[in-house]
Short mmCIF file of C-alpha atoms in Angstrom, two decimals:
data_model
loop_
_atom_site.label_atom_id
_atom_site.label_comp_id
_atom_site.label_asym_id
_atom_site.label_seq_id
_atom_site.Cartn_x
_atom_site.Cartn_y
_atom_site.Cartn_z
CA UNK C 165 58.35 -56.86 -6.59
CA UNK C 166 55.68 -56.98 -3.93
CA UNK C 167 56.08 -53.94 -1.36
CA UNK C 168 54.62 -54.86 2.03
CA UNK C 169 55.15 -52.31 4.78
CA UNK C 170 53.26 -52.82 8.57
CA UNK C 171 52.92 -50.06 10.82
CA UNK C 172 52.81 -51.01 14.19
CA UNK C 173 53.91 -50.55 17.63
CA UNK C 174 56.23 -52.59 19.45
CA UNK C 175 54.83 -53.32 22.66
CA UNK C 176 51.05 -53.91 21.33
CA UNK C 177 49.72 -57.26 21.15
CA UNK C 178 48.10 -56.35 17.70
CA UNK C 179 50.95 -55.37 16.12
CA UNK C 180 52.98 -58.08 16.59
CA UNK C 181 50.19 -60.73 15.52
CA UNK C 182 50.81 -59.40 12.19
CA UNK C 183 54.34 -59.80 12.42
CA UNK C 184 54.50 -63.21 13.75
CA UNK C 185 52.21 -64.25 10.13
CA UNK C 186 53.95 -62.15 8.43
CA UNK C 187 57.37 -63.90 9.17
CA UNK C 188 54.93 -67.27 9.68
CA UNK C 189 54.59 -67.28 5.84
CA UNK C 190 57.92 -65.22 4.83
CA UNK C 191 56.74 -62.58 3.84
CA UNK C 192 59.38 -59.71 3.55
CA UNK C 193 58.07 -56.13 4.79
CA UNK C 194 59.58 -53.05 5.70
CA UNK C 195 58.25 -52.06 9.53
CA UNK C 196 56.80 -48.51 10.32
CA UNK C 197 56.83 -47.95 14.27
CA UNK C 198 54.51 -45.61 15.15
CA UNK C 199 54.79 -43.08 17.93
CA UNK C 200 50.91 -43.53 19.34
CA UNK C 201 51.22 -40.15 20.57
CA UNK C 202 52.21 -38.53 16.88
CA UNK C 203 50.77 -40.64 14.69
CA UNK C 204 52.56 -40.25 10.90
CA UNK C 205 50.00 -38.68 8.30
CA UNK C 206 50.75 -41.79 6.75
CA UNK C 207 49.42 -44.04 8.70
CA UNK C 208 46.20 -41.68 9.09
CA UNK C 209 46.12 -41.73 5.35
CA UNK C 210 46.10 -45.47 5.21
CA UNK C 211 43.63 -46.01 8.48
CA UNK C 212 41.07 -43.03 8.56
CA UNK C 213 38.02 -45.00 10.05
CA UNK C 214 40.23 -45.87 13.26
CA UNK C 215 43.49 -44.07 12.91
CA UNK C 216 45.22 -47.12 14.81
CA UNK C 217 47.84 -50.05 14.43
CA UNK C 218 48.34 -52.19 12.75
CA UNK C 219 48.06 -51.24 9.14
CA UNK C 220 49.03 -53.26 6.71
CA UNK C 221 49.86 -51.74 3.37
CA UNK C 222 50.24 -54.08 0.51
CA UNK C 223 51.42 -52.62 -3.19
CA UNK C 224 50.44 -49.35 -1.63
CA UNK C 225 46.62 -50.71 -0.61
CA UNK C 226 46.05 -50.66 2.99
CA UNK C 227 44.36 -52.59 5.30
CA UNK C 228 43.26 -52.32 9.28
CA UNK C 229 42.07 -54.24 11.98
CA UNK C 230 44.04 -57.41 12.88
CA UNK C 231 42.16 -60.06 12.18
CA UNK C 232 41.02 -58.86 9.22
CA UNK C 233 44.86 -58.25 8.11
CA UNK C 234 45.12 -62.05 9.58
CA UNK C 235 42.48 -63.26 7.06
CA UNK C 236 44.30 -61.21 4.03
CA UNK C 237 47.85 -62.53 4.94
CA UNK C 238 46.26 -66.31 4.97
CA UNK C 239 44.78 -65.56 1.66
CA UNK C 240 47.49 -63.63 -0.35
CA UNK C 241 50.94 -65.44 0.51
CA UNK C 242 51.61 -69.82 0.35
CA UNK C 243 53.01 -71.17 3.41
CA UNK C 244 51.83 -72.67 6.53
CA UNK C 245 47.89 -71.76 6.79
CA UNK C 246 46.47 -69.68 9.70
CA UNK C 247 43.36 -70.81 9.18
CA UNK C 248 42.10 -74.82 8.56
CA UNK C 249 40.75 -76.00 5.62
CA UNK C 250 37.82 -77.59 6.47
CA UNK C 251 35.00 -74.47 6.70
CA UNK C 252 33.10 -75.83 10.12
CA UNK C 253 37.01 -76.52 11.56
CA UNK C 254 37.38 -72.41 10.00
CA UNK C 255 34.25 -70.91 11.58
CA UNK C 256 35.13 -72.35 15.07
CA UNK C 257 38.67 -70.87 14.78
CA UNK C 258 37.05 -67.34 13.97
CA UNK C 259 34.26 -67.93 16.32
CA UNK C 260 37.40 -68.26 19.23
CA UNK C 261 39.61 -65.26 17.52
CA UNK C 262 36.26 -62.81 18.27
CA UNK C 263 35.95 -64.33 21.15
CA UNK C 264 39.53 -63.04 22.61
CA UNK C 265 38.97 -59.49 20.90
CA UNK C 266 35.50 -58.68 21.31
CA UNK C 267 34.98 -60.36 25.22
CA UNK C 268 38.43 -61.81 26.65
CA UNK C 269 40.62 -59.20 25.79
CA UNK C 270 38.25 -56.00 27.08
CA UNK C 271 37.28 -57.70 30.51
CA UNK C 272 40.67 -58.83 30.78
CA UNK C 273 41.84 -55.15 30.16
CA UNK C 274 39.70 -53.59 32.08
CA UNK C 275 39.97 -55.61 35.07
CA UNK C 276 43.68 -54.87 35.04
CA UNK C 277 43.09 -50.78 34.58
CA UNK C 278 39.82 -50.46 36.82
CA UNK C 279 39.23 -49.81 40.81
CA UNK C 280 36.95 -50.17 43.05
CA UNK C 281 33.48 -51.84 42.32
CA UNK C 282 34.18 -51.69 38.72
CA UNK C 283 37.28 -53.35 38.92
CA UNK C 284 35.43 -56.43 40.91
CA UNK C 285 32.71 -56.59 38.35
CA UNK C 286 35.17 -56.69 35.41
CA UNK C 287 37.01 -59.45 37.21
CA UNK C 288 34.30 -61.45 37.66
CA UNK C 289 33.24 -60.99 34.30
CA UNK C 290 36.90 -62.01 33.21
CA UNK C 291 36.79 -65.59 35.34
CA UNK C 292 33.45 -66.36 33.74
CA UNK C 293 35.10 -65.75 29.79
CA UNK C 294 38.61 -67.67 31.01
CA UNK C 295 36.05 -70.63 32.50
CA UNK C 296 34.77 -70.78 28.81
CA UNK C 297 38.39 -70.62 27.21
CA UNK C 298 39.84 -73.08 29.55
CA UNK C 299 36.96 -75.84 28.78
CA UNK C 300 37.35 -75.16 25.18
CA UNK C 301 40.98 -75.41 25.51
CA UNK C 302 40.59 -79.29 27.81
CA UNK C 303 43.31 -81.48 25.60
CA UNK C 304 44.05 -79.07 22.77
CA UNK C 305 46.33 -76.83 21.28
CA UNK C 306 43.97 -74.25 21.23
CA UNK C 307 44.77 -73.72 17.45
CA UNK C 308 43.07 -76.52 15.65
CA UNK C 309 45.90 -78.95 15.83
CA UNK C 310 49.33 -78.88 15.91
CA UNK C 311 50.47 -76.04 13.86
CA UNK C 312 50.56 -72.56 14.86
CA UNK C 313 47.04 -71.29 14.06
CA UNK C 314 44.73 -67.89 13.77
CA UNK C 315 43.67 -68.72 17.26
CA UNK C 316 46.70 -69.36 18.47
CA UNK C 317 47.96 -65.78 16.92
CA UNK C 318 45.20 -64.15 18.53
CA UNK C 319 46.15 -65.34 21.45
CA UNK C 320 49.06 -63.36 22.21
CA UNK C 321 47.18 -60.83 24.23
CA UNK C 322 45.63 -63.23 26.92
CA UNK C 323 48.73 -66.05 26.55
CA UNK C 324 51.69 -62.88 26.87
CA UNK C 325 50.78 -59.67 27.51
CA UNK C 326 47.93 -60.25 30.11
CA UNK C 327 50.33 -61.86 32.70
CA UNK C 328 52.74 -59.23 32.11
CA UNK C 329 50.15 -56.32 33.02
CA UNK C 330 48.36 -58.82 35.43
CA UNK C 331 51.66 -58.58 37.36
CA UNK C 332 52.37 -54.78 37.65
CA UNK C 333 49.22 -53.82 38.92
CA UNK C 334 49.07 -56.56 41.17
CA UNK C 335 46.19 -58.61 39.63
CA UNK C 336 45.82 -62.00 40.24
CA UNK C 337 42.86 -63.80 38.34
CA UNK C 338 44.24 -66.85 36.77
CA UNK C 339 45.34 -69.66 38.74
CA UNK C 340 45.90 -73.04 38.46
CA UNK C 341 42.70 -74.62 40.26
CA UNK C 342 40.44 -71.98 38.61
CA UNK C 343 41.88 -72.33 35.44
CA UNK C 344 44.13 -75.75 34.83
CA UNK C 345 43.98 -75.85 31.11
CA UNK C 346 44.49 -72.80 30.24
CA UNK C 347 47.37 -72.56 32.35
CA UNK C 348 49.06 -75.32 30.77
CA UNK C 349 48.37 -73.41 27.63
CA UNK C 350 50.02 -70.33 28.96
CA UNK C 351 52.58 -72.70 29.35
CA UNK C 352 52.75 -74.67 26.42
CA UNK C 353 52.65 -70.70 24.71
CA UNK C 354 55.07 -69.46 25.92
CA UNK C 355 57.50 -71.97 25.45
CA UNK C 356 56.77 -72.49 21.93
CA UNK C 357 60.10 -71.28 20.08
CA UNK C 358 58.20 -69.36 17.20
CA UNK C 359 56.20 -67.57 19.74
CA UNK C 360 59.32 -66.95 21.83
CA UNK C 361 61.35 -64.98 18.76
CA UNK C 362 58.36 -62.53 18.26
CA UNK C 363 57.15 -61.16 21.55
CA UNK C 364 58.55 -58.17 22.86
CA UNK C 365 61.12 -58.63 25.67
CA UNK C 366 59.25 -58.96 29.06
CA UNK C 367 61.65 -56.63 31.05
CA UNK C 368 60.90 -54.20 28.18
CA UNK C 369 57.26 -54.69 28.00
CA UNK C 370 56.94 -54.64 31.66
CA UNK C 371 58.94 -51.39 32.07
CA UNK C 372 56.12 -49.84 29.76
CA UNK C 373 53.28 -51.30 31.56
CA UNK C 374 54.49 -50.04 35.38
CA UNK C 375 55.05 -46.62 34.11
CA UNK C 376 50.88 -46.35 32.43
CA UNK C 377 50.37 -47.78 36.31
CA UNK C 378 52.07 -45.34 38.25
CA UNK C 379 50.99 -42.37 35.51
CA UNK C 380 47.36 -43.56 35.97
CA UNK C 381 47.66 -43.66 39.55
CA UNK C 382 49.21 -40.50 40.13
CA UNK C 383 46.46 -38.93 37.98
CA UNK C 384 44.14 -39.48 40.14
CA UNK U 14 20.92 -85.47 3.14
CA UNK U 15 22.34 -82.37 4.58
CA UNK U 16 20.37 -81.00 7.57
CA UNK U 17 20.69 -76.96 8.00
CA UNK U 18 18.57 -75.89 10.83
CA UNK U 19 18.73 -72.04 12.21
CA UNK U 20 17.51 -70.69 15.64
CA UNK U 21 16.61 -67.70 15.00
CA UNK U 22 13.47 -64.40 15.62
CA UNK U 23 11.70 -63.40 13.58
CA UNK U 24 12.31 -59.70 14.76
CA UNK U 25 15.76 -60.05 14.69
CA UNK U 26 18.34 -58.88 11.58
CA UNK U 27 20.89 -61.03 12.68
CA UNK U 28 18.91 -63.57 12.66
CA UNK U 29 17.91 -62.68 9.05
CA UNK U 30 20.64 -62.37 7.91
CA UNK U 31 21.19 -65.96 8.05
CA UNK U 32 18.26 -66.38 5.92
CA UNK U 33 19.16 -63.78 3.23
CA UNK U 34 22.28 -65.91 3.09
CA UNK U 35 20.71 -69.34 3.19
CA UNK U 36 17.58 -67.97 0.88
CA UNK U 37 21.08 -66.47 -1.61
CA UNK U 38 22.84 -70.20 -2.13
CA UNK U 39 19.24 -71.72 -2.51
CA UNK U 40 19.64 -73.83 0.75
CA UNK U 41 16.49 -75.70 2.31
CA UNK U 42 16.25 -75.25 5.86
CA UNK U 43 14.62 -75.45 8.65
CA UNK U 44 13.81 -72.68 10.99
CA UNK U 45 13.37 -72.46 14.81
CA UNK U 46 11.89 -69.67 16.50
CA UNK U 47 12.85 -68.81 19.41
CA UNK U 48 11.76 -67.30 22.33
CA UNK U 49 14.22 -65.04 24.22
CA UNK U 50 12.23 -64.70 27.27
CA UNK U 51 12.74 -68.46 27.62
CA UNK U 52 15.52 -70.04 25.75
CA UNK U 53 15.56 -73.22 24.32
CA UNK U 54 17.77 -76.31 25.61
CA UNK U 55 18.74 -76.94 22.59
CA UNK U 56 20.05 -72.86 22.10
CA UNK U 57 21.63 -72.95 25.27
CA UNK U 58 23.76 -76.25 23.90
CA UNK U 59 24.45 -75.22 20.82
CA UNK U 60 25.54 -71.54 21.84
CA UNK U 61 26.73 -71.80 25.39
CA UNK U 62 29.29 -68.64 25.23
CA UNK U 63 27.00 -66.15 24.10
CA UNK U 64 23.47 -68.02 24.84
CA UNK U 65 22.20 -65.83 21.78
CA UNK U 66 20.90 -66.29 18.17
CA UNK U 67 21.36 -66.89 15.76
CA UNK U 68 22.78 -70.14 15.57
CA UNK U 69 23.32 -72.19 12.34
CA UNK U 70 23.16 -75.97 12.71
CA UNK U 71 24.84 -78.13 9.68
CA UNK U 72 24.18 -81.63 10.17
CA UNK U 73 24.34 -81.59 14.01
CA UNK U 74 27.47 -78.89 14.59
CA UNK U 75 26.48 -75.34 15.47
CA UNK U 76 27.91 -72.56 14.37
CA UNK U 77 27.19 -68.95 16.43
CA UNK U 78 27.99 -65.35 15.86
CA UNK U 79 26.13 -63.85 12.39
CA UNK U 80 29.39 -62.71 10.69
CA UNK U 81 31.19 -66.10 11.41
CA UNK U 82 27.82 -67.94 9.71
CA UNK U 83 27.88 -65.80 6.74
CA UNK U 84 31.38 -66.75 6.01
CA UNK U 85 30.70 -70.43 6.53
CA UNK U 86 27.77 -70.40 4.27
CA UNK U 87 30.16 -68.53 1.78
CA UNK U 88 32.63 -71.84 2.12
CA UNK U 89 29.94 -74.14 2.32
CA UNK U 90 27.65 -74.16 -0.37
CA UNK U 91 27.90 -72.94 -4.32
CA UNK U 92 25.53 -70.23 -6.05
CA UNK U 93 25.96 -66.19 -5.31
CA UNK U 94 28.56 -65.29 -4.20
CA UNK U 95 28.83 -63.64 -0.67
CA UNK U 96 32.30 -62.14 -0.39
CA UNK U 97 34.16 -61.13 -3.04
CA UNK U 98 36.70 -63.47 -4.64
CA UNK U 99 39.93 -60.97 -4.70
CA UNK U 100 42.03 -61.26 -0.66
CA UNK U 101 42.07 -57.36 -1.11
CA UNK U 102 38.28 -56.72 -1.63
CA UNK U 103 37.24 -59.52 0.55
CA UNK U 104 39.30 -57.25 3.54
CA UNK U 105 37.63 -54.39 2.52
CA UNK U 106 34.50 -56.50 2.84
CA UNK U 107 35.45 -58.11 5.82
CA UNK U 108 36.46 -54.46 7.54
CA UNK U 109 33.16 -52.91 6.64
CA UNK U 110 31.41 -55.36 7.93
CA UNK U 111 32.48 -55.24 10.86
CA UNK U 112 32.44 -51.45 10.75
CA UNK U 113 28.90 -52.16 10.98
CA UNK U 114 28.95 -54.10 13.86
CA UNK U 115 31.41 -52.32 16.16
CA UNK U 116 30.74 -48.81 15.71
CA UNK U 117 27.55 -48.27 13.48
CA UNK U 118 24.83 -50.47 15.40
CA UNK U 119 26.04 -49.13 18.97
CA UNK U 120 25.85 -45.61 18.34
CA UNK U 121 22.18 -45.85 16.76
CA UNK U 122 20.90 -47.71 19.43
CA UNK U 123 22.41 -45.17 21.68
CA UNK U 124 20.97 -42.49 19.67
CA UNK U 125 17.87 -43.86 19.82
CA UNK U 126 17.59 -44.91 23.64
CA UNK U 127 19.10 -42.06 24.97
CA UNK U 128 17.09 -39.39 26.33
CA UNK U 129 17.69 -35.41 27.23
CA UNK U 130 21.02 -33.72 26.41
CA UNK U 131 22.52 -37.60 25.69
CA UNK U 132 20.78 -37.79 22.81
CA UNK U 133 21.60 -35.26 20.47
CA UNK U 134 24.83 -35.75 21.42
CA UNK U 135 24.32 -39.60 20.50
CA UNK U 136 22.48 -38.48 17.49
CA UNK U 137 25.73 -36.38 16.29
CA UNK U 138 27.80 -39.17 16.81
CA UNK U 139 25.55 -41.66 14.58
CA UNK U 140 25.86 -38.98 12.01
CA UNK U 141 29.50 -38.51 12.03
CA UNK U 142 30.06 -42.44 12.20
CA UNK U 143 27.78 -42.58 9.22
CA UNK U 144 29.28 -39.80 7.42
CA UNK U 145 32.27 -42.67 7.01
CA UNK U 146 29.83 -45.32 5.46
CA UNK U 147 28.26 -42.66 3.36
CA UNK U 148 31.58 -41.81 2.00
CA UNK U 149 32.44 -45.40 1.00
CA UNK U 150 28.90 -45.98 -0.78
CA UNK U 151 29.74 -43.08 -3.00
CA UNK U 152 29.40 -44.11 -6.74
CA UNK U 153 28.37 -47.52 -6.07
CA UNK U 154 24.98 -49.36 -5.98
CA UNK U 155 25.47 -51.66 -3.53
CA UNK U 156 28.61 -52.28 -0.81
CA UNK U 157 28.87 -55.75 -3.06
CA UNK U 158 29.23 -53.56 -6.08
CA UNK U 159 26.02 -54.47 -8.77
CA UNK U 160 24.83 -57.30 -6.69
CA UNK U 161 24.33 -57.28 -2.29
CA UNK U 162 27.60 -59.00 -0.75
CA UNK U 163 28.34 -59.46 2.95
CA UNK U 164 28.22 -55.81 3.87
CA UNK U 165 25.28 -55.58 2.46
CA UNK U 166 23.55 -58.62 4.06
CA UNK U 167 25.25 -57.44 7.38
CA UNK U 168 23.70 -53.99 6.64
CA UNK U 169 19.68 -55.09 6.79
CA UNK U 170 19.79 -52.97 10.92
CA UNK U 171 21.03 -50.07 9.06
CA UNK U 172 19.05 -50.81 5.95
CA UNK U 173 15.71 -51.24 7.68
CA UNK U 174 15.37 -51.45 10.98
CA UNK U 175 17.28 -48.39 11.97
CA UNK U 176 14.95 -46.35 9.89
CA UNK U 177 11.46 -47.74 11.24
CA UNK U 178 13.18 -47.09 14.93
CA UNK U 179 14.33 -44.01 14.86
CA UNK U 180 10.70 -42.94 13.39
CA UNK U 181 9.84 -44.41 16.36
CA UNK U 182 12.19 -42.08 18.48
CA UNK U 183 11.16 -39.19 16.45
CA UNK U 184 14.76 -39.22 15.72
CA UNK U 185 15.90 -37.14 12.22
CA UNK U 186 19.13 -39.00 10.92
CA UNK U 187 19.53 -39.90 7.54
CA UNK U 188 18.89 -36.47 5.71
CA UNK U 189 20.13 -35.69 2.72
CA UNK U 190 22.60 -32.92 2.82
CA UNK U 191 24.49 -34.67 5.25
CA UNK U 192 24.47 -38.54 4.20
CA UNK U 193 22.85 -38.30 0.59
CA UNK U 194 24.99 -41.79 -0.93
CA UNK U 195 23.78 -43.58 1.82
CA UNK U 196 20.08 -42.52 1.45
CA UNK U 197 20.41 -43.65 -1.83
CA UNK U 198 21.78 -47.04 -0.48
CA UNK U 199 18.76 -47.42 1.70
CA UNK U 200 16.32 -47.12 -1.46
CA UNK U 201 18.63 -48.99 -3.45
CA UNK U 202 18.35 -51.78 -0.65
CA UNK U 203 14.58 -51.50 0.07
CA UNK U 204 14.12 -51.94 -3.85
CA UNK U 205 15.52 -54.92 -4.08
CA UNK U 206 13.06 -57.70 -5.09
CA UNK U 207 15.70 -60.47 -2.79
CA UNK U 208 15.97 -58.14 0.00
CA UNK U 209 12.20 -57.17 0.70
CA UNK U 210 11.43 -61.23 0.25
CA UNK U 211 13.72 -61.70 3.48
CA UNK U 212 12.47 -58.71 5.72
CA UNK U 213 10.08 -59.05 8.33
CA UNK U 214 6.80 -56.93 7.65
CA UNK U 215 6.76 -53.50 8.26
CA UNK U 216 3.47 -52.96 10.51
CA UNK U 217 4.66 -56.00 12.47
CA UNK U 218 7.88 -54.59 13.15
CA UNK U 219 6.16 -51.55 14.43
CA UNK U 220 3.91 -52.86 16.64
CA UNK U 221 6.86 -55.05 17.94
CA UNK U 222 9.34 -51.87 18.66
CA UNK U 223 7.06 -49.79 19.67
CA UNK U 224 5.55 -52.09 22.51
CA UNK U 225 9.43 -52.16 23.05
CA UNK U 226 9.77 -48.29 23.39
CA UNK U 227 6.74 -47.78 25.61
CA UNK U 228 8.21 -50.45 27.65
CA UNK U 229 11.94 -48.28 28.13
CA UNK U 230 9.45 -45.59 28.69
CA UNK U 231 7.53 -46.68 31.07
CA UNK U 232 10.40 -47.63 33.12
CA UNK U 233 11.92 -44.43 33.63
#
C-alpha cells in the first residue's frame, strides 16, 4: 500500500496547498506538523537543501518545494487534474503559479512586514504585480476554467492569507477601484466550498499573525 | 506550418537555453535578437509582466520565463527527451532546476559583483551553495543521467558563463578539493559535441563581460 506522509505547518499557505491536492485527488496521507522552531531530524533528513515545509514523502522518497510537490501530485495520482491538458493552456498556468511565488507573494509579504521608506516602495511594487493579476484575472476563474486548478491552489497565499495579515498590521493595498477583478476573485475564493474546508480558521490564523506583529514591533 | 519564433541575446544563457532545447527536438525556428537597451514592441507585447527574454512564440502565442519554455517544448514536440519520464525523477529534475535558479545564479553574481570584505563572504556562500550541487552530481555524468536533461540545459550559467566571469573577477571558485564532482560536470558539459554547438563564442563573451565589468567599475 502506498505510504504518503506531508509535513507541514498549519497556518502556512504552502502547506496547506499540498493538502488541498492531496485531498483534491484522494489521496490518503498521514500529516507531520512541524514545530518551525524544532524542526524533526526527519524532516531535515527528507529536505536538506532548504530544511522547510512542505515535504512530501512518498514510499519513503521525499520531495520539497510546493509547486514542485504540485506537479508530482498531478502526475502520480487519477482524479481531477491541477494542471490542463493542452501544453500552451499548461505553460500559462505555471507561468501565473511563479508569478504568485517568485513576485506577488514576496512584495506582498514584505509590504505587510516592512516600515518606513521600504515599506512604501514594497507597496508600490505590490499594486504594480496585483494591476497585472487583476487584468489577467478580467472574466476568469483565474484557474483555466471552471475546475479548481494549479493556479487557483497557488493562490491561497494572495486570495487567504494576505487579507488576513493585510488586516493586523493595518495594511490596506487592495481595493475595489484599484483592483475590481481581483476582488471579485477574492470573493469568488473564498466562497468556494472546497477552498472553504481547507484553510485554516481565520480567528486562528489571525491570532498567529497579531502576535509576529506585536513581537516584531516590540523588538524594535 | 508551425511558426516557432524566439526573442532572445545572443549573450544571454537563458536565452540559449531555448535554443539547446529547440536545437534538442530538431525544431526550425526563427530567431530575434534583441536589444535590451531598446526593447522591441513586439517583446514588450508578448512579455508584458516581466518585459524580459526570452520569449518563445508558437504560432502567434508567447510563452515567457526559460523554465516554463523548456517544459512546453518538452510537451510540445517529439525527439530527446528533456525531463525524465518517471513523476519522481521529473521532481527531482524539476527541484534542481530550480535550485539553480533561486539560490545558485544569485549568489555567483553576488560573488562576483561584490567588492571588499562582501566578497569573500559572497564567495563562501557560492561555495557552500555549490557544495549541495556537487554532492548531487556525485557518480553521475550528467544531472540527466548519460544524456543532458533540464538541469542540465538550465545549468549552461553555471556550466559556462560562471567560469569565464569569475576569471574575469579574478575570483577562485570551483577548485577541486572542495567541489571536485562538479568540476568534473563542467568538463563533462564543455565536452559535449551538442552543448559547445549552442554556446556563444568564448572571446566574444569576453570582450562582452568584460566591457560589462569595467563598466560596474568605473561607476564606483
Amino acid at each position: 500500500m502506498a505510504e504518503v506522509k506531508l509535513f507541514g505547518a498549519w497556518a502556512s499557505a504552502f502547506s496547506i496547498r499540498i493538502e488541498m491536492a492531496l485531498k483534491l485527488k484522494g489521496v490518503e496521507y498521514e500529516y507531520i506538523e512541524e514545530d518551525l522552531n524544532n524542526k524533526s531530524p526527519l524532516l531535515l533528513k527528507y529536505n536538506p537543501v532548504y530544511k522547510k515545509i512542505p515535504v512530501l514523502a512518498h514510499n519513503g522518497k521525499p520531495i520539497a518545494e510546493s509547486l514542485v510537490i504540485l506537479e508530482y501530485i498531478d502526475e502520480t495520482w487519477e482524479g481531477p487534474t491541477l494542471l490542463p491538458k493542452d501544453p500552451y493552456e499548461r505553460a500559462q498556468a505555471r507561468f501565473w503559479a511563479k508569478f504568485l511565488d517568485e513576485k506577488c507573494l514576496p512584495a506582498m509579504w514584505k509590504a505587510c512586514w516592512s516600515t518606513g521608506e521600504e515599506q512604501e516602495k514594497a507597496k508600490e511594487e505590490a499594486i504594480e504585480l496585483l494591476g497585472f493579476l487583476d487584468n489577467e484575472i478580467k472574466g476568469k476563474k483565474f484557474s483555466g476554467g471552471d475546475s479548481i486548478g494549479l493556479v487557483y491552489i497557488v493562490g491561497n497565499f494572495v486570495g487567504y492569507w494576505f487579507g488576513i495579515i493585510a488586516e493586523v498590521v493595518g495594511l490596506e493595498i487592495v481595493t475595489h477601484d484599484k483592483f475590481p477583478n481581483f476582488c471579485k476573485w477574492i470573493n469568488e475564493y473564498n466562497s468556494c466550498s472546497f477552498v472553504k474546508e481547507y484553510l485554516p480558521p481565520k480567528d486562528k490564523l489571525t491570532a498567529r499573525f497579531k502576535a509576529w506583529f506585536e513581537a516584531s514591533h516590540a523588538s524594535k | 506550418m508551425a511558426e516557432v519564433k524566439l526573442f532572445g541575446v545572443w549573450a544571454s544563457p537563458f536565452s540559449r537555453r531555448i535554443e539547446m532545447a529547440l536545437k534538442l527536438k530538431g525544431v526550425k525556428y526563427e530567431f530575434i535578437e534583441e536589444d535590451l537597451k531598446k526593447k522591441s514592441p513586439l517583446l514588450l507585447k508578448y512579455n508584458p509582466v516581466h518585459k524580459q527574454i526570452p520569449v518563445l512564440v508558437h504560432n502567434g502565442k508567447p510563452i515567457a520565463e526559460s523554465l516554463v519554455i523548456l517544459e512546453y517544448i518538452d510537451e510540445t514536440w517529439e525527439g530527446p527527451a528533456i525531463l525524465p519520464k518517471d513523476p519522481y525523477e521529473r521532481a527531482q529534475a524539476r527541484f534542481w532546476a530550480k535550485f539553480l535558479d533561486e539560490k545558485c545564479i544569485p549568489a555567483m553574481w553576488k560573488a562576483c559583483w561584490s567588492t571588499g570584505d562582501e566578497r569573500e563572504k559572497a564567495r563562501e556562500e557560492v561555495i557552500e551553495i555549490l557544495g549541495i550541487l556537487d554532492n548531487e552530481i556525485k557518480g553521475k555524468k550528467f544531472f540527466g543521467g548519460d544524456n543532458i536533461g533540464l538541469v542540465d540545459i538550465a545549468g549552461n550559467l553555471i556550466g559556462y558563463w560562471f567560469g569565464i566571469i569569475t576569471e574575469l573577477a579574478g575570483l577562485e571558485i570551483v577548485t577541486e578539493d572542495k567541489l571536485p564532482n562538479f568540476r568534473k560536470w563542467i568538463n563533462e558539459y564543455n565536452n559535449c559535441s551538442f552543448v559547445k554547438e549552442n554556446l556563444p563564442p568564448k572571446d566574444k563573451l569576453i570582450v562582452f563581460l568584460k566591457a560589462r565589468f569595467e563598466a560596474f567599475n568605473t561607476s564606483k
